[in-house]
Short mmCIF file of C-alpha atoms in Angstrom, two decimals:
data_model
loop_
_atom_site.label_atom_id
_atom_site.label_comp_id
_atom_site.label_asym_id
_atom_site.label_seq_id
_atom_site.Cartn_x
_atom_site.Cartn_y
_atom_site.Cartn_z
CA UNK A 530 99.44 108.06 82.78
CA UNK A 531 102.05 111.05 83.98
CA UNK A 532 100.17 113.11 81.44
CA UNK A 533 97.21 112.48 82.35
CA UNK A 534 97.81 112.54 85.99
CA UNK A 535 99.47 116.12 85.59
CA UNK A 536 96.87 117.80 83.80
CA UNK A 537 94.58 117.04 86.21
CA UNK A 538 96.76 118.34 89.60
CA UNK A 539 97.19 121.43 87.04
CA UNK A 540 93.48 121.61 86.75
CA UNK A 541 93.42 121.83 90.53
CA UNK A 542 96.23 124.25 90.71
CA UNK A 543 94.11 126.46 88.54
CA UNK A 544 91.01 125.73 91.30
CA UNK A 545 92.45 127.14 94.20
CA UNK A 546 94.68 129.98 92.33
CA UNK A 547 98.55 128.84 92.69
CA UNK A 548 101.21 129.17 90.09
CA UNK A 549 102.40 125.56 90.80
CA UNK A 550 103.40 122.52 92.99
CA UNK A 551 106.77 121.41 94.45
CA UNK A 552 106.59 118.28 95.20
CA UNK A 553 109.70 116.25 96.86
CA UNK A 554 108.09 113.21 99.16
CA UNK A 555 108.81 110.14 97.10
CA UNK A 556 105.65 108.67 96.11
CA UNK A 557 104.46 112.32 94.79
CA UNK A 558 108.07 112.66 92.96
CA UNK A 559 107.28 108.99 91.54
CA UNK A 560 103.45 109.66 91.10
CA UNK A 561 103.81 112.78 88.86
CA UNK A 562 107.25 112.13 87.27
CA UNK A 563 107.44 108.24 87.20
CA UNK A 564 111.51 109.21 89.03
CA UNK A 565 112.54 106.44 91.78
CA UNK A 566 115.90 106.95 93.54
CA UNK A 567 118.08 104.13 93.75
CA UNK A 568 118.44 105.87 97.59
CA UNK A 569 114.82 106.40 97.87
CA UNK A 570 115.06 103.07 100.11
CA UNK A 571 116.91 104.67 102.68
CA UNK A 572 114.08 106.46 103.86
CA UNK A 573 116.06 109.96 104.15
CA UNK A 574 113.81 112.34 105.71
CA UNK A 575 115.33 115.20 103.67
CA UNK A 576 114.50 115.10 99.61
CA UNK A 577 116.78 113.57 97.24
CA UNK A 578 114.96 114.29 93.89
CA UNK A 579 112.12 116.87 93.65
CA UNK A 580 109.74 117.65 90.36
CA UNK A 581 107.73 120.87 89.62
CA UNK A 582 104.52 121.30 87.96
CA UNK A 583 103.60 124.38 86.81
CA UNK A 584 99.96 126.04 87.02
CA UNK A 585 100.75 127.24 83.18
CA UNK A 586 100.95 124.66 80.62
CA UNK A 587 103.65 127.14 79.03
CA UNK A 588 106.32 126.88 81.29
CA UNK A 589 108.24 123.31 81.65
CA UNK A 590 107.71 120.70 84.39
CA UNK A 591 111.28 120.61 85.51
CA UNK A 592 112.61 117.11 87.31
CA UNK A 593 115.32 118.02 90.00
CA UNK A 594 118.30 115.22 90.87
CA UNK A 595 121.69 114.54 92.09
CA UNK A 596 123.70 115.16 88.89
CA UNK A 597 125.85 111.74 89.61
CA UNK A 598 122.12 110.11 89.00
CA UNK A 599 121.40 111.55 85.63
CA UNK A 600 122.64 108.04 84.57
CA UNK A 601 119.66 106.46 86.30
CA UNK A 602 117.50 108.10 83.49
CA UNK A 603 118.72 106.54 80.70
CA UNK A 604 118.24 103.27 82.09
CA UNK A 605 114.82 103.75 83.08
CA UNK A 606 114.19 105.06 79.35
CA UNK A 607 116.12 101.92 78.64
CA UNK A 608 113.69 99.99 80.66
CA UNK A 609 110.40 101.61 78.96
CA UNK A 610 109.00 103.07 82.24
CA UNK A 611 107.02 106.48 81.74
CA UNK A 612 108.40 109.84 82.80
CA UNK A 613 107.40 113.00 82.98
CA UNK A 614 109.36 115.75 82.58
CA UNK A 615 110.36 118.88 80.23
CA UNK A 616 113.49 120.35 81.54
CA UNK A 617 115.97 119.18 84.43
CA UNK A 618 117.98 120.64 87.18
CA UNK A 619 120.67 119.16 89.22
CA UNK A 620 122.21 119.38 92.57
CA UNK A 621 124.99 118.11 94.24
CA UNK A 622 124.65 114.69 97.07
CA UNK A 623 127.46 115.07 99.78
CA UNK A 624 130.84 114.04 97.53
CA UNK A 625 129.50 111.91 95.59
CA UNK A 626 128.83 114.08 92.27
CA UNK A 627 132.25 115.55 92.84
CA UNK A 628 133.41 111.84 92.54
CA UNK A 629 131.21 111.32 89.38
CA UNK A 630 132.57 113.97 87.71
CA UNK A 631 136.40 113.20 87.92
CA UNK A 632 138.46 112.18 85.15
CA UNK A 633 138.97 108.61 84.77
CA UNK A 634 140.93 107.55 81.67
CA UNK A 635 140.28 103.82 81.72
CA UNK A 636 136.70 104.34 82.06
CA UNK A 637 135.03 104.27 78.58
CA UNK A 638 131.30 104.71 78.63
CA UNK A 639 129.34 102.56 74.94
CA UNK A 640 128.66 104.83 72.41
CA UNK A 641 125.03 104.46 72.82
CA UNK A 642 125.14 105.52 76.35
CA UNK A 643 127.02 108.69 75.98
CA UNK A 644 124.51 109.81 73.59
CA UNK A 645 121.83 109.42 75.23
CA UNK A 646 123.23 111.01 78.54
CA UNK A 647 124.21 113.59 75.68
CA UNK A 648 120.56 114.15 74.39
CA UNK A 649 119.71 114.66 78.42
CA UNK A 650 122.54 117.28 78.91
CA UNK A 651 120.54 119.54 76.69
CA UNK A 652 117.52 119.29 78.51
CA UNK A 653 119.31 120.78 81.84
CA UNK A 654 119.10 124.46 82.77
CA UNK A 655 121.59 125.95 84.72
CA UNK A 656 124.81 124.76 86.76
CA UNK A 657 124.72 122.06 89.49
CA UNK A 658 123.77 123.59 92.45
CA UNK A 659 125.73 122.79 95.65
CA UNK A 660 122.14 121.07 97.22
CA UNK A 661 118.09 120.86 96.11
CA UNK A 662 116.79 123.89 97.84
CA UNK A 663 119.34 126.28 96.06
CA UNK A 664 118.41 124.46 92.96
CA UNK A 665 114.42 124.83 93.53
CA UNK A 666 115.70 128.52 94.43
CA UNK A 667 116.98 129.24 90.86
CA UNK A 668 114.44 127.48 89.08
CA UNK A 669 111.91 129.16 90.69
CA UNK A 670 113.48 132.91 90.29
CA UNK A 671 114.11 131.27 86.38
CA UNK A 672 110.20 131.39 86.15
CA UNK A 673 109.49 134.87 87.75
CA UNK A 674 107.46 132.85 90.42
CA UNK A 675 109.12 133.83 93.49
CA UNK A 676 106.70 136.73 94.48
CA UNK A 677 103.70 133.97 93.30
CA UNK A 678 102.31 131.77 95.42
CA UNK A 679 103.66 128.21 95.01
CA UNK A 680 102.43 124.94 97.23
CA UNK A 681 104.01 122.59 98.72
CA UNK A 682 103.82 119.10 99.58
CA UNK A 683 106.83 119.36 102.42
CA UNK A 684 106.76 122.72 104.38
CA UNK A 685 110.28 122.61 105.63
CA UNK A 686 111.12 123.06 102.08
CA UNK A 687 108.58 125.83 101.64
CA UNK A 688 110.15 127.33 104.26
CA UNK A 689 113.70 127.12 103.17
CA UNK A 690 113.03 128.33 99.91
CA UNK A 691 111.31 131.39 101.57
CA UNK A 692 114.06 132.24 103.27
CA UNK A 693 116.48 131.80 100.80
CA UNK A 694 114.48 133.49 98.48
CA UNK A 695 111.46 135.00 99.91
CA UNK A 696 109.25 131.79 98.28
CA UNK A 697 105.46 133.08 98.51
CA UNK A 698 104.11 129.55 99.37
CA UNK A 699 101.20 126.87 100.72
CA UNK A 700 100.46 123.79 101.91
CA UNK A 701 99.97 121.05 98.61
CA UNK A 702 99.24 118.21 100.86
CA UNK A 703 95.97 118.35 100.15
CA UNK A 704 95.61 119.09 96.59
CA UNK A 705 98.31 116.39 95.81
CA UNK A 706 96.51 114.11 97.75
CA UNK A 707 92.59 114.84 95.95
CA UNK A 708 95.10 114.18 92.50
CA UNK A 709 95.88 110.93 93.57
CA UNK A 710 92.70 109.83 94.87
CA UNK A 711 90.94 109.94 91.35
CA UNK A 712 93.18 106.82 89.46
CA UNK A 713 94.41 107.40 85.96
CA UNK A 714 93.57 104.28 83.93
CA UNK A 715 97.51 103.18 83.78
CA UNK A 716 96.84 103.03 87.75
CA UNK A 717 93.41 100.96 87.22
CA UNK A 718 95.44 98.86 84.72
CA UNK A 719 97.86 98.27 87.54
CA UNK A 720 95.50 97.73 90.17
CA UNK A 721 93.49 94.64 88.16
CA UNK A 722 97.11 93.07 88.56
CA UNK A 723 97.86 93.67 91.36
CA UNK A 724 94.33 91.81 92.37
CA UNK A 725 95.52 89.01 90.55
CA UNK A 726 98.73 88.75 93.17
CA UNK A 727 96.55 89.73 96.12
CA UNK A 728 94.61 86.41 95.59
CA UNK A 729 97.32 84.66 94.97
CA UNK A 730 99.57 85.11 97.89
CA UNK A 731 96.24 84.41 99.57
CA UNK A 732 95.78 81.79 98.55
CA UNK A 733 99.40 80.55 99.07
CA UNK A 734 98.90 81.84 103.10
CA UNK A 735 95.76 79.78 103.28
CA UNK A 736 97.74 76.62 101.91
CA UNK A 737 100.43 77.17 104.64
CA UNK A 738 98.01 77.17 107.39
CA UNK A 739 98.18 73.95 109.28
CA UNK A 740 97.99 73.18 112.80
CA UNK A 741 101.83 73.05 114.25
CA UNK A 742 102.96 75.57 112.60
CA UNK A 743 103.67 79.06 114.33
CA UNK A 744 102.66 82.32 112.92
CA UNK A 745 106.67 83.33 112.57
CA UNK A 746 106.69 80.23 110.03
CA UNK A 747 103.99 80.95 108.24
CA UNK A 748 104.98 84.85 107.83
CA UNK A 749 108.43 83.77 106.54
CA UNK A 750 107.14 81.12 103.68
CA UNK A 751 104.62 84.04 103.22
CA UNK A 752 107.15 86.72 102.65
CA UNK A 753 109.32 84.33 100.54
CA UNK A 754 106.12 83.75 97.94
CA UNK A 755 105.49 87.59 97.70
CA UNK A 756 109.18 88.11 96.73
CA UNK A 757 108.73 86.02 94.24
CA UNK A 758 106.08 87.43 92.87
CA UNK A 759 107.82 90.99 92.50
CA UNK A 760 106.15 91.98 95.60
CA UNK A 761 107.62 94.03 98.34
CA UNK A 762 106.27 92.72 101.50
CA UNK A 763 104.61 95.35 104.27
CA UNK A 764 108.42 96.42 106.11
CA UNK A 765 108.86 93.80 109.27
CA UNK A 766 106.04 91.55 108.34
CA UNK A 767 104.10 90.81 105.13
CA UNK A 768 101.09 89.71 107.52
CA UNK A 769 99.73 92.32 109.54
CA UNK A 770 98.05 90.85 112.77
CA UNK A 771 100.55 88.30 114.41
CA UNK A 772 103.16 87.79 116.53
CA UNK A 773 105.24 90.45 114.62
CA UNK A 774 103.21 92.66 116.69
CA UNK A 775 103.12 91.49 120.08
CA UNK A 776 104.74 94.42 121.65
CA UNK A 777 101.55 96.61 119.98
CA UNK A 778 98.55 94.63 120.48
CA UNK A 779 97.24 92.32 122.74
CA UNK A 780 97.16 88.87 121.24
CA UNK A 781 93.94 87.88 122.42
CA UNK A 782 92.37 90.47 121.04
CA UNK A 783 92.83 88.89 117.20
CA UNK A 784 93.02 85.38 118.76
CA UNK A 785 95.96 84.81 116.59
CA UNK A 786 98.64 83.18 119.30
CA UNK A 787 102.00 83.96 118.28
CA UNK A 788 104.23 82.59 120.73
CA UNK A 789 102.81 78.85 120.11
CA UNK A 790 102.08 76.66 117.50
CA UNK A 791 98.76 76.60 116.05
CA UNK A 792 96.28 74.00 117.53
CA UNK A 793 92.50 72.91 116.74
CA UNK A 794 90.41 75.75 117.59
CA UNK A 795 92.52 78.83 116.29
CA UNK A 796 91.90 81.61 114.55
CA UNK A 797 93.84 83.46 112.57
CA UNK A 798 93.56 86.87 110.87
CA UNK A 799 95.29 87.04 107.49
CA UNK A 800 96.10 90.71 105.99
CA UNK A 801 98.76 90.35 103.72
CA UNK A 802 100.22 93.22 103.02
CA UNK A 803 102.88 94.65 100.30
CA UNK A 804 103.22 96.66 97.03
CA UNK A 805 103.26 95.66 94.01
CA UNK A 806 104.39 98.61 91.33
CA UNK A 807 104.41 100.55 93.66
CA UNK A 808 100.15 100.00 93.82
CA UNK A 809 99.59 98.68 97.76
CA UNK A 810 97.53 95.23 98.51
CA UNK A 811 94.93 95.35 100.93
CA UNK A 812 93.59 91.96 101.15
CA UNK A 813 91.96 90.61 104.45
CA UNK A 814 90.17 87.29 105.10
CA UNK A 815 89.64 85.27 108.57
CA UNK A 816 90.68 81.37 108.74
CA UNK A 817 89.68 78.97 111.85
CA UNK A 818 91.93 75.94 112.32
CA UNK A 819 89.61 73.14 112.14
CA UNK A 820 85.85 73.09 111.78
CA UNK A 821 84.30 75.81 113.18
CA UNK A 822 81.25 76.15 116.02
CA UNK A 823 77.62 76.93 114.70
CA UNK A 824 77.92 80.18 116.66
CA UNK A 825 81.00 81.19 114.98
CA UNK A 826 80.28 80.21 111.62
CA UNK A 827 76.79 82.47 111.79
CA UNK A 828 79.32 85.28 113.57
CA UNK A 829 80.95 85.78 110.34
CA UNK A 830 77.97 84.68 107.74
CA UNK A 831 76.37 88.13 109.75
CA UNK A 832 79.74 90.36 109.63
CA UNK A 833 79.97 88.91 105.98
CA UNK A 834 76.27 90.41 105.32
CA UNK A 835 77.35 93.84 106.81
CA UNK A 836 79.92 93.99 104.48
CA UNK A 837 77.88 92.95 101.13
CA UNK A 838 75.11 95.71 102.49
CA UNK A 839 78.51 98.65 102.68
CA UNK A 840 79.56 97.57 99.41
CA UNK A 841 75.92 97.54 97.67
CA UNK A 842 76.24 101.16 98.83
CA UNK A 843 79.21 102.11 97.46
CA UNK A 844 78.55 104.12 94.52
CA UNK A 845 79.57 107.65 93.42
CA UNK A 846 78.02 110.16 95.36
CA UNK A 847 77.57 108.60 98.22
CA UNK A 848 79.39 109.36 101.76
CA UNK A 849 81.86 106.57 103.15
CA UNK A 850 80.73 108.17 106.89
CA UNK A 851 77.00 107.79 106.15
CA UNK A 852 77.45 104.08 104.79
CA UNK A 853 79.00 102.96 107.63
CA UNK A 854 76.41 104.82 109.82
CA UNK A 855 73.27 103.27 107.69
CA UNK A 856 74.99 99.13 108.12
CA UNK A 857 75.76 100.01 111.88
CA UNK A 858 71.70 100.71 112.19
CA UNK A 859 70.68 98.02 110.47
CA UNK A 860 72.57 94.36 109.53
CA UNK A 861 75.44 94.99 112.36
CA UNK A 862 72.22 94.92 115.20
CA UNK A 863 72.58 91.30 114.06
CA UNK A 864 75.95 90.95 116.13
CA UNK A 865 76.68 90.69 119.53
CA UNK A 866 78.56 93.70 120.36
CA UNK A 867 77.61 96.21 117.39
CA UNK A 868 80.13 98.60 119.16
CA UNK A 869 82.50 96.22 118.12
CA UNK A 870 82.14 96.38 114.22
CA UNK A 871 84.79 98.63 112.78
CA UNK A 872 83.72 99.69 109.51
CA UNK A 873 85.93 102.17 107.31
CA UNK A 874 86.51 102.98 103.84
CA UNK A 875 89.52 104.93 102.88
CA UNK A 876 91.30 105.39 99.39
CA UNK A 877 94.48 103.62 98.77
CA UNK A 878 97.27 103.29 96.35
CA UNK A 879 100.90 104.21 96.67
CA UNK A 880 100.47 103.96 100.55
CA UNK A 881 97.49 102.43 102.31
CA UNK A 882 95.67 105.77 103.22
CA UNK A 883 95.36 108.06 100.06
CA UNK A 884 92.22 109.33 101.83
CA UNK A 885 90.72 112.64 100.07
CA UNK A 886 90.05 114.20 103.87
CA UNK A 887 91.67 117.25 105.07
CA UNK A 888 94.49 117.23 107.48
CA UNK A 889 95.25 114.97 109.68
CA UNK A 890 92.95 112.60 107.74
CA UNK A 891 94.11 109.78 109.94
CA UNK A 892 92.17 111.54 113.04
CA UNK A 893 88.35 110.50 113.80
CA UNK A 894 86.75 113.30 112.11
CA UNK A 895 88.12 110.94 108.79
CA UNK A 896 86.00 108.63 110.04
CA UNK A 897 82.76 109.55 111.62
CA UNK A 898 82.24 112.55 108.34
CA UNK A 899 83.86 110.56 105.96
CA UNK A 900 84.27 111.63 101.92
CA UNK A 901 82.32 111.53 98.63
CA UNK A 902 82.77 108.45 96.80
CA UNK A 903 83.65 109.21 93.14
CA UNK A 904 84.17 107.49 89.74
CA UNK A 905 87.51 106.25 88.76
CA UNK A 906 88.17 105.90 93.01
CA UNK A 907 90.07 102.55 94.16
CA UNK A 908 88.86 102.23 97.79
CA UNK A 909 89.46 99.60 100.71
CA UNK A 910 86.52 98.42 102.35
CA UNK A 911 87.28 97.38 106.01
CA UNK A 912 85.27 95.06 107.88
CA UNK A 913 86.40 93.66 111.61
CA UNK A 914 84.34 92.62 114.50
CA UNK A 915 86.27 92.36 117.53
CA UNK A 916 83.81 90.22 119.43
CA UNK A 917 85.33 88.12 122.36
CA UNK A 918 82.46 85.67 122.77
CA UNK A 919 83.29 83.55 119.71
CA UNK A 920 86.45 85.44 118.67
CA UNK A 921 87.02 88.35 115.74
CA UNK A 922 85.57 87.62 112.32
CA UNK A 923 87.55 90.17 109.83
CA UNK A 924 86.91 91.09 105.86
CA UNK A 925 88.63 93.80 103.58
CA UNK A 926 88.60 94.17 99.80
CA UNK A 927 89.75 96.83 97.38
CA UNK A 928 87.37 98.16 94.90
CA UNK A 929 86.98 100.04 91.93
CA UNK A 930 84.15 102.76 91.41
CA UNK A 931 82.38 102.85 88.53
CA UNK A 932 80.14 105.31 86.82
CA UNK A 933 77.09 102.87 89.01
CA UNK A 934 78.86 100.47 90.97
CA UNK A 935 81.80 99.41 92.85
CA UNK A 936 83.96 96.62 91.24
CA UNK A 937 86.03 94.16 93.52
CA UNK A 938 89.46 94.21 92.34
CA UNK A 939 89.74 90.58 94.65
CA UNK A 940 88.20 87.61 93.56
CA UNK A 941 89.31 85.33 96.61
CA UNK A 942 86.26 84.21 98.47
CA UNK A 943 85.29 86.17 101.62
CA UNK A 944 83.51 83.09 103.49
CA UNK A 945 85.05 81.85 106.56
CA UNK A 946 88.28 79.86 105.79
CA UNK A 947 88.11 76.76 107.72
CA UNK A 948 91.28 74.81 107.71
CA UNK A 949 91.87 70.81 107.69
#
């Protein structure tokens, strides 16, 4: 997968002329070189590990890391996960490398450990470096790439490193983010399980709904179940609309009361949310306590019918804007309020918006001009009516594209959930 995932961000390094990448946000250190921090959790907004891919495949990809973690290398070799690199660097974190590296006579490392960290030692060029950017610095120089232009996918850090060393440099953002958009089939294998968990904590949230029950028990049985299914729920609340959120959104607006127990008549909105290998869930279905009115129950068959008419669309090259645009004209007249139909379709894997669009692709532009869909693309399809005659009717599925066709990587049903 790293392989394969590196030769095409080279390819694309290539396209637009630069002499490499520096990549040090997390999820592009762990995308490229399969390297997770045991601090990456802490959510430091400075790097902590840093990898560099070359535009030549005859110069190294070189891994960058506290020295004291060299340690954490060996066990994910140990462990059999995949990474990608060629040479490594190392830099010091605050004291703790200095502790790491004093003497201590009743510590006696196995054999088979100290060879290993051996075999790595040989792989490292240069002395520890008192912090990252000095050590990006050196490597760089190492390379004869200072006076060549080299992106970027944090610019504080292109701008350190040009003032430390007069770093030609440019934004990556965007070419990182086009890499990622196009899955490798390691990621595709990934995403098929992580389907298989998306319908299953579904279908555990849709066994916990029961009238007398509040949303804050619901979320924590929910949460609970996705732990246990090595799944790290969304941060706060593994259920996205709720009373989690009451300081955000208006209640009403998702009819989902949070500050009650449920009672006949509800409805709740069920996105739940987490990663699993590091490959987000995106799942999103709409349950009514109790049977539900005529009206509502032909509310959602018609949202439900807008979404099968984006999806039958959703083939490579074809627009995500123009999709939208071409169900809003036709099957979404069908609905009350056709204002009220938020349609979207935006790529998603390590995070929730891996979205191919220029910067800031979270503005409207995103939106209303939208990208080409393209093979080997995982997308989320978004649905949600916001209707306050009968109450919102929501739908959201992650697919696959295919050479022809878009493949649902979620097999739980998308009709109306109607509870007992």
């Amino acid at each position: 997968m790293r392989r394969e995932a590196s030769d095409r961000l080279r390819a694309k390094l290539v396209e637009c002329g630069a002499a490499g990448i520096v990549l040090t946000t997390t999820d592009n250190v762990g995308y490229l070189s399969g390297f997770e921090s045991v601090m990456d959790g802490w959510r430091q907004p400075e790097p902590i590990s840093a990898v560099f891919l070359p535009a030549s495949a005859d110069l190294p990809v070189t891994l960058f890391l506290p020295e004291a973690s060299l340690i954490s290398l060996v066990v994910a070799a140990r462990e059999g996960q995949d990474l990608l690199f060629d040479r490594l660097r190392t830099f010091d974190f605050l004291n703790f490398c200095v502790t790491a590296r004093s003497l201590d006579m009743d510590l006696e490392l196995p054999a088979d450990v100290l060879e290993e960290l051996n075999t790595l030692s040989t792989h490292i060029d240069g002395n520890c470096a008192s912090n990252i950017i000095n050590s990006l610095a050196e490597c760089l120089r190492h390379q004869g790439l200072v006076g060549e232009t080299v992106l970027f996918d944090d610019m504080r850090v292109a701008m350190a490193l040009n003032q430390a060393s007069g770093q030609q440099y440019a934004d990556g953002l965007e070419t990182i983010m086009a890499a990622r958009s196009i899955k490798t089939s390691s990621e595709i294998d990934v995403f098929r399980e992580t389907g298989e968990k998306a319908d299953r904590v579904l279908e555990f949230t849709v066994g916990e709904l029961r009238c007398g029950r509040s949303w804050a028990e619901i979320e924590k049985r929910v949460a609970h179940f996705m732990i246990d299914e090595d799944i790290d729920p969304l941060p706060q609340s593994p259920m996205l609309f709720g009373g989690s959120y009451d300081a955000i959104f208006r209640p009403d607006l998702f009819r989902t009361f949070y500050d009650r127990p449920f009672a006949p008549g509800d409805i709740a909105i069920l996105e739940t949310q987490g990663r699993y290998k590091n490959t987000w869930i995106d799942i999103n279905r709409t349950a009514h306590f109790g049977k539900a009115p005529p009206a509502y129950r032909e509310q959602h068959a018609q949202v439900q019918r807008c979404f099968s008419e984006m999806i039958a669309q959703l083939k490579p090259g074809a627009n995500t804007a123009a999709i939208c645009e071409s169900v809003r004209a036709s099957a979404a007249q069908e609905l009350t309020v056709p204002e009220k139909l938020l349609m979207i379709t935006h790529s998603i894997g390590r995070v929730p918006l891996e979205s191919p669009v220029p910067f800031p692709s979270t503005g409207l532009r995103a939106a209303t001009e939208g990208f080409e869909v393209k093979p080997s693309m995982v997308l989320s399809v978004d649905c949600l009516y916001f209707g306050s005659r009968y109450g919102p009717s929501h739908m959201e599925n992650v697919f696959l594209i295919g050479e022809d066709r878009a493949e649902s990587m979620y097999r739980y049903p998308l009709d109306l959930i109607e509870t007992d």
